[in-house]
Short mmCIF file of C-alpha atoms in Angstrom, two decimals:
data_model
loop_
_atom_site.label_atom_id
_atom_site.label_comp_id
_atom_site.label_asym_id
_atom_site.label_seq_id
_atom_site.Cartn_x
_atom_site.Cartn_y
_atom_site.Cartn_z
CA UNK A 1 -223.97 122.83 -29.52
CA UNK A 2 -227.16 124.18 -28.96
CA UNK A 3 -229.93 123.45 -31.40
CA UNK A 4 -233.18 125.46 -31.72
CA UNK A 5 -236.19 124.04 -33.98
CA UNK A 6 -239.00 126.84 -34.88
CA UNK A 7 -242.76 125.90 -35.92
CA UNK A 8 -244.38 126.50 -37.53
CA UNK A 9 -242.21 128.45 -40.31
CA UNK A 10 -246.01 130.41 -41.65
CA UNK A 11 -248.99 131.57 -40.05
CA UNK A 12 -251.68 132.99 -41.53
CA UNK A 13 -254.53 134.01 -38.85
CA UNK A 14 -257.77 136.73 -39.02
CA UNK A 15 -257.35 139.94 -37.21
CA UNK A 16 -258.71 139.17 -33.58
CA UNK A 17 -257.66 135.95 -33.58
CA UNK A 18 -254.79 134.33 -31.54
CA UNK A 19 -251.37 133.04 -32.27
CA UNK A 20 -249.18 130.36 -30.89
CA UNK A 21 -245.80 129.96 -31.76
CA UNK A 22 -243.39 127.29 -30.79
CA UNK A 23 -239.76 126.41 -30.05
CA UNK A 24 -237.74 123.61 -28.73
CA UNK A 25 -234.24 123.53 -27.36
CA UNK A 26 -231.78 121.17 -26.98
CA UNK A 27 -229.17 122.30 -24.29
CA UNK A 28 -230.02 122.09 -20.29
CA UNK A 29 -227.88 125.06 -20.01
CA UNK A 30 -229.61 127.50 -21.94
CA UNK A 31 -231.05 129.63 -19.38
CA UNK A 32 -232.63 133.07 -21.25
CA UNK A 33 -234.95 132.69 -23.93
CA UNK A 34 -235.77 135.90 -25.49
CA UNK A 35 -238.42 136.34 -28.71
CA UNK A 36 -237.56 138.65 -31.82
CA UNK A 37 -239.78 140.62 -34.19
CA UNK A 38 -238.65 141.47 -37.49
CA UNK A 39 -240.57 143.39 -39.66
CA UNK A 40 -239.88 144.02 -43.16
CA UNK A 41 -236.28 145.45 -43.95
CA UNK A 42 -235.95 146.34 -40.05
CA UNK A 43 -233.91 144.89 -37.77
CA UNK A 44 -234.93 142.14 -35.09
CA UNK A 45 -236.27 143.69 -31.85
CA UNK A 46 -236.85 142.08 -28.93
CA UNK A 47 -240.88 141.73 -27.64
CA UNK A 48 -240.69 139.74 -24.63
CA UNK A 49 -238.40 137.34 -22.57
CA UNK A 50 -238.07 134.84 -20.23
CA UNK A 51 -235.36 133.65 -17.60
CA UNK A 52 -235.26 129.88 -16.92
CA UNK A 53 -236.39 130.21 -12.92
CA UNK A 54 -240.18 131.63 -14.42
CA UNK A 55 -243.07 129.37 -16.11
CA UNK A 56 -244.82 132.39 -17.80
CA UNK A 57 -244.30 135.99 -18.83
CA UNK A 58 -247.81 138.01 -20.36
CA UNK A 59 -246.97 141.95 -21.56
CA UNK A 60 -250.63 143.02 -22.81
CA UNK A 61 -251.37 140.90 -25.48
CA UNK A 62 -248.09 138.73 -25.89
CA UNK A 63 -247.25 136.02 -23.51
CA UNK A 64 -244.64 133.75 -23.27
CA UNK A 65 -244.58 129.87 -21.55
CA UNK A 66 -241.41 127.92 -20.30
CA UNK A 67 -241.36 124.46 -20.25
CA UNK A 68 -237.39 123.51 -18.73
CA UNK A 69 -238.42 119.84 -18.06
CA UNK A 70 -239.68 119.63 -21.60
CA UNK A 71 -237.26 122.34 -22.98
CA UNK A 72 -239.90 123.67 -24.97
CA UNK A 73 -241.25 127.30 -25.17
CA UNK A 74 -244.06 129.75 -26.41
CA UNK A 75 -245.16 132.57 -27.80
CA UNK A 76 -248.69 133.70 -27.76
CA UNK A 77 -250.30 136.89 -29.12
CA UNK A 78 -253.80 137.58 -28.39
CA UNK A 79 -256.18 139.84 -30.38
CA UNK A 80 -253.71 139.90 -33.39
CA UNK A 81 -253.68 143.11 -35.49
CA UNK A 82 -252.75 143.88 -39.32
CA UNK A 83 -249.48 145.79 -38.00
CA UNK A 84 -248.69 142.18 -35.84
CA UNK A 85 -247.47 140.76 -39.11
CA UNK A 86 -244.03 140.40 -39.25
CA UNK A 87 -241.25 137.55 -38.74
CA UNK A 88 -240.83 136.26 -35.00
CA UNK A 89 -237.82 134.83 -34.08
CA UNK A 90 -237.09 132.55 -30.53
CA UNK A 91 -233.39 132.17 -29.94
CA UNK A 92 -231.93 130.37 -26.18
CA UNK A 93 -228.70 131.38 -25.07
CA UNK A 94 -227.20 130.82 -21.24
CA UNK A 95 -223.11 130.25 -20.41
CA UNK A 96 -221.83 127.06 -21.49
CA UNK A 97 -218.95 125.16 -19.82
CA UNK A 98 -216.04 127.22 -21.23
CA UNK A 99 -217.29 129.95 -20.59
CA UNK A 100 -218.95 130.16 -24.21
CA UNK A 101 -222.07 132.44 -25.12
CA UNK A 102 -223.41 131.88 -28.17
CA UNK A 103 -227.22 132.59 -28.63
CA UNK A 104 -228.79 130.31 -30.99
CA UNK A 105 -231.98 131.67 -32.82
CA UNK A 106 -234.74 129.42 -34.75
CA UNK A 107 -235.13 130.23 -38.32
CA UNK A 108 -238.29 132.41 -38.06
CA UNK A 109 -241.65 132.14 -38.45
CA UNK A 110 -243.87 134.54 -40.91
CA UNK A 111 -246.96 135.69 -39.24
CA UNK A 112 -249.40 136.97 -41.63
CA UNK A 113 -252.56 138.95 -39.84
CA UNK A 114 -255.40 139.08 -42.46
CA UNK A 115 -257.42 142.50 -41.89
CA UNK B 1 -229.82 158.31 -28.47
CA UNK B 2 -228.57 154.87 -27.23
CA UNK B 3 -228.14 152.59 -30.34
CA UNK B 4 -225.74 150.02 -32.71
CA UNK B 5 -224.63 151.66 -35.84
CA UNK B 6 -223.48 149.92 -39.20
CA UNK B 7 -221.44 150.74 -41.79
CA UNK B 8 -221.96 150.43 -44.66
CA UNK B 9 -226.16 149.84 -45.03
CA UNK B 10 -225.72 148.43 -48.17
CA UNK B 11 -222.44 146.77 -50.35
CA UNK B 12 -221.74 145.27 -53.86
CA UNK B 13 -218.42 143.94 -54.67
CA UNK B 14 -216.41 141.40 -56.54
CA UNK B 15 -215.06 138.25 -55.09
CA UNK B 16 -211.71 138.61 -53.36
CA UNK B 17 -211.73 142.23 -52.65
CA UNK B 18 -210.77 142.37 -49.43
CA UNK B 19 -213.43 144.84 -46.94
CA UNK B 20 -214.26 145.69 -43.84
CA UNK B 21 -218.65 146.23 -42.53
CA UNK B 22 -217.90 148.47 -39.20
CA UNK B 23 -220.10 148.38 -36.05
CA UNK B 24 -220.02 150.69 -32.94
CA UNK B 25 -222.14 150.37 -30.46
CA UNK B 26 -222.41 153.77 -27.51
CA UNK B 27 -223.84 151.87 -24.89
CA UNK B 28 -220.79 150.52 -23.08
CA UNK B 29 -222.03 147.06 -23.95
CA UNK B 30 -218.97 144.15 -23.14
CA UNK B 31 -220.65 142.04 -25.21
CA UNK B 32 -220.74 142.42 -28.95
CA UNK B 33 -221.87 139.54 -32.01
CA UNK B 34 -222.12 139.85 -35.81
CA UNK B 35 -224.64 137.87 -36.80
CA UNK B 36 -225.79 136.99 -40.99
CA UNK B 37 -228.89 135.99 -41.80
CA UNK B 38 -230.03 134.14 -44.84
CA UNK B 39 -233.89 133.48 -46.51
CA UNK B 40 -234.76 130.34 -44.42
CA UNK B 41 -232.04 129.65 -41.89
CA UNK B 42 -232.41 132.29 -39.31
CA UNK B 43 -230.03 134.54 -38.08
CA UNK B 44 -226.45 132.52 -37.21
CA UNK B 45 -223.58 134.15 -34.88
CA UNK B 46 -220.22 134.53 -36.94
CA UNK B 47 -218.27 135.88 -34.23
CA UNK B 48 -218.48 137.13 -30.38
CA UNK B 49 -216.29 139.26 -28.01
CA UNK B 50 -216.95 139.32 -24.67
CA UNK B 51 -214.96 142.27 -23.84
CA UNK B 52 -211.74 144.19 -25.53
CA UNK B 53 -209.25 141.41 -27.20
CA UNK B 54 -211.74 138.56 -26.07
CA UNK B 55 -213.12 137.64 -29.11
CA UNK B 56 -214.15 133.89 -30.28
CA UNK B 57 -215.86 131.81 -32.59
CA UNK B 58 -219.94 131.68 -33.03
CA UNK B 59 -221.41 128.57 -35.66
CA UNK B 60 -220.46 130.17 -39.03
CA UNK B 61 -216.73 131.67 -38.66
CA UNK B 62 -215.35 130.51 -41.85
CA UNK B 63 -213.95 133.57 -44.24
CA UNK B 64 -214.62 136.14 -41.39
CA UNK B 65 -212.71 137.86 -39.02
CA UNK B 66 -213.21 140.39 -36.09
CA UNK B 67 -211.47 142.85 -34.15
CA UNK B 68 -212.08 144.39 -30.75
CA UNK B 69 -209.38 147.07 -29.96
CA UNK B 70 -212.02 149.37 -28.51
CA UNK B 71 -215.15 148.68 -26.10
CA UNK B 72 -217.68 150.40 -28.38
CA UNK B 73 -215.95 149.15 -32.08
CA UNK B 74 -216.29 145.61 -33.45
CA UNK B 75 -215.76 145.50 -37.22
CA UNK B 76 -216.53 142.09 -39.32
CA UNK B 77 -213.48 141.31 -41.67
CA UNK B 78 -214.01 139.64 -45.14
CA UNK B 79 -209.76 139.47 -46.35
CA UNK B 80 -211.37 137.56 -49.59
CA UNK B 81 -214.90 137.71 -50.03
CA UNK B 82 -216.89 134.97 -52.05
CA UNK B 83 -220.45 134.66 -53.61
CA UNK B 84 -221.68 132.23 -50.55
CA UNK B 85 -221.20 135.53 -48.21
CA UNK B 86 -223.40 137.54 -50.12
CA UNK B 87 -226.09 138.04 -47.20
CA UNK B 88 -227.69 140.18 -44.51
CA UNK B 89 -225.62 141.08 -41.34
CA UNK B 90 -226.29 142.40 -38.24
CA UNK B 91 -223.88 143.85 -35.65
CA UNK B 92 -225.29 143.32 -31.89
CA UNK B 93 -224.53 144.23 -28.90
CA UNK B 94 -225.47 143.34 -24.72
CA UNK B 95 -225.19 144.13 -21.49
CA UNK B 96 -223.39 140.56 -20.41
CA UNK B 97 -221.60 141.54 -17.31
CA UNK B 98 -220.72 139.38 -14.90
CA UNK B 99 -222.37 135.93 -16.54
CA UNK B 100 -226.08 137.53 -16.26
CA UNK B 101 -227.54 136.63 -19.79
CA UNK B 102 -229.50 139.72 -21.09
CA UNK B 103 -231.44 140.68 -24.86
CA UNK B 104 -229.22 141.93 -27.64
CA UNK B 105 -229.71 145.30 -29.59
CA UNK B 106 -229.31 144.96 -33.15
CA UNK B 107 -227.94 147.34 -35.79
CA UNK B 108 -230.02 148.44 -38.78
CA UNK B 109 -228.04 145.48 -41.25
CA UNK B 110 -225.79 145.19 -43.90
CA UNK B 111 -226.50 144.08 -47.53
CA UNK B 112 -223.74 142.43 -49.01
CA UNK B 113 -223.82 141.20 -52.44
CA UNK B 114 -220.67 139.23 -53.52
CA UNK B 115 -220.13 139.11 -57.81
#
């Protein structure tokens, strides 16, 4: 099955700075790759996404970068702010032969924005 | 208000008592997912449906089971809860009609705590 690796699990930045984080996937047929914020005894809601036929996705100050060849891909948030901080989560999901759909999520990274 | 709704938010009980965590969703999703998600390892599916009486398998089915009579209904099963199920789970749901992959829309969580 699929198999989605997360890094890095912390991050600790200064407000204003940027942050980059990154996944990898394993299965060529994952074709959606959507990215999660949890904050603290909340549910995950989806921030941004990307479809496997784009390179790049930017909503104000979060982006996100596709790499299919090297099935790797990105989340970057610019100008990071106190209320930022929060657990992201990357997940990769498409139909598998079978007709199977089962979205696989990395196990999180804490981003901690330092006022 | 469109949204997922769980029952109950929060759960103590003994091992082997059998219950029942209930999810509706008033969106007129096809797809719905129970997720659980443990300190560490992410959130991992349990169990899928893809539309009424199409349900299947995600990574971690073992000691769960699922029902999908109705569109909007998809309650997670536990016929003989243990202490390694004591966790946090999420109901989901998505718009995944006709193969187009698309986000999922969590529900607020369930605490379980297995004695």
């Amino acid at each position: 099955g699929e198999n989605v690796e997360q890094h890095p699990s912390t991050l600790s930045v200064q407000e204003g700075d940027s942050a980059v984080i990154k996944c990898t996937y394993s299965d060529s047929a994952s074709n959606y790759f959507p990215w999660y914020k949890q904050e603290l005894g909340k549910r995950p809601q989806l921030i941004i996404d990307i479809r496997s036929n784009v390179g790049e996705k930017k909503d104000q100050r979060i982006a996100v970068t596709l790499n299919k060849t090297a099935k790797h891909f990105s989340l970057h948030i610019t100008e990071t702010q106190p209320e930022d901080s929060a657990v992201y989560f990357c997940a990769a999901s498409g139909f598998k032969s079978g007709g199977s759909y089962i979205p696989t999520f990395g196990r999180g990274t804490s981003l901690i924005v330092h006022p | 208000e469109a949204q997922v709704t769980q029952n109950p938010r929060y759960l103590i009980t003994v091992t082997g008592k059998k219950l029942t965590v209930t999810c509706s969703q008033n969106m007129n999703h096809e797809y719905m997912s129970w997720y659980r998600q443990d300190p560490g390892l992410g959130l991992r599916q349990i169990y899928y449906s893809m539309n009424v009486e199409v349900t299947d398998k995600g990574d971690v089915p073992e000691g769960y089971k699922v029902s999908r009579k109705e569109k909007r209904n998809f309650p997670l099963i536990l016929e003989s809860p243990s202490p390694n199920q004591t966790s946090l789970y999420f109901c989901a749901s998505s718009p995944l009609a006709s193969g187009i992959t698309d986000t999922q829309y969590f529900g607020p969580g369930t605490r379980l705590t297995v004695l």
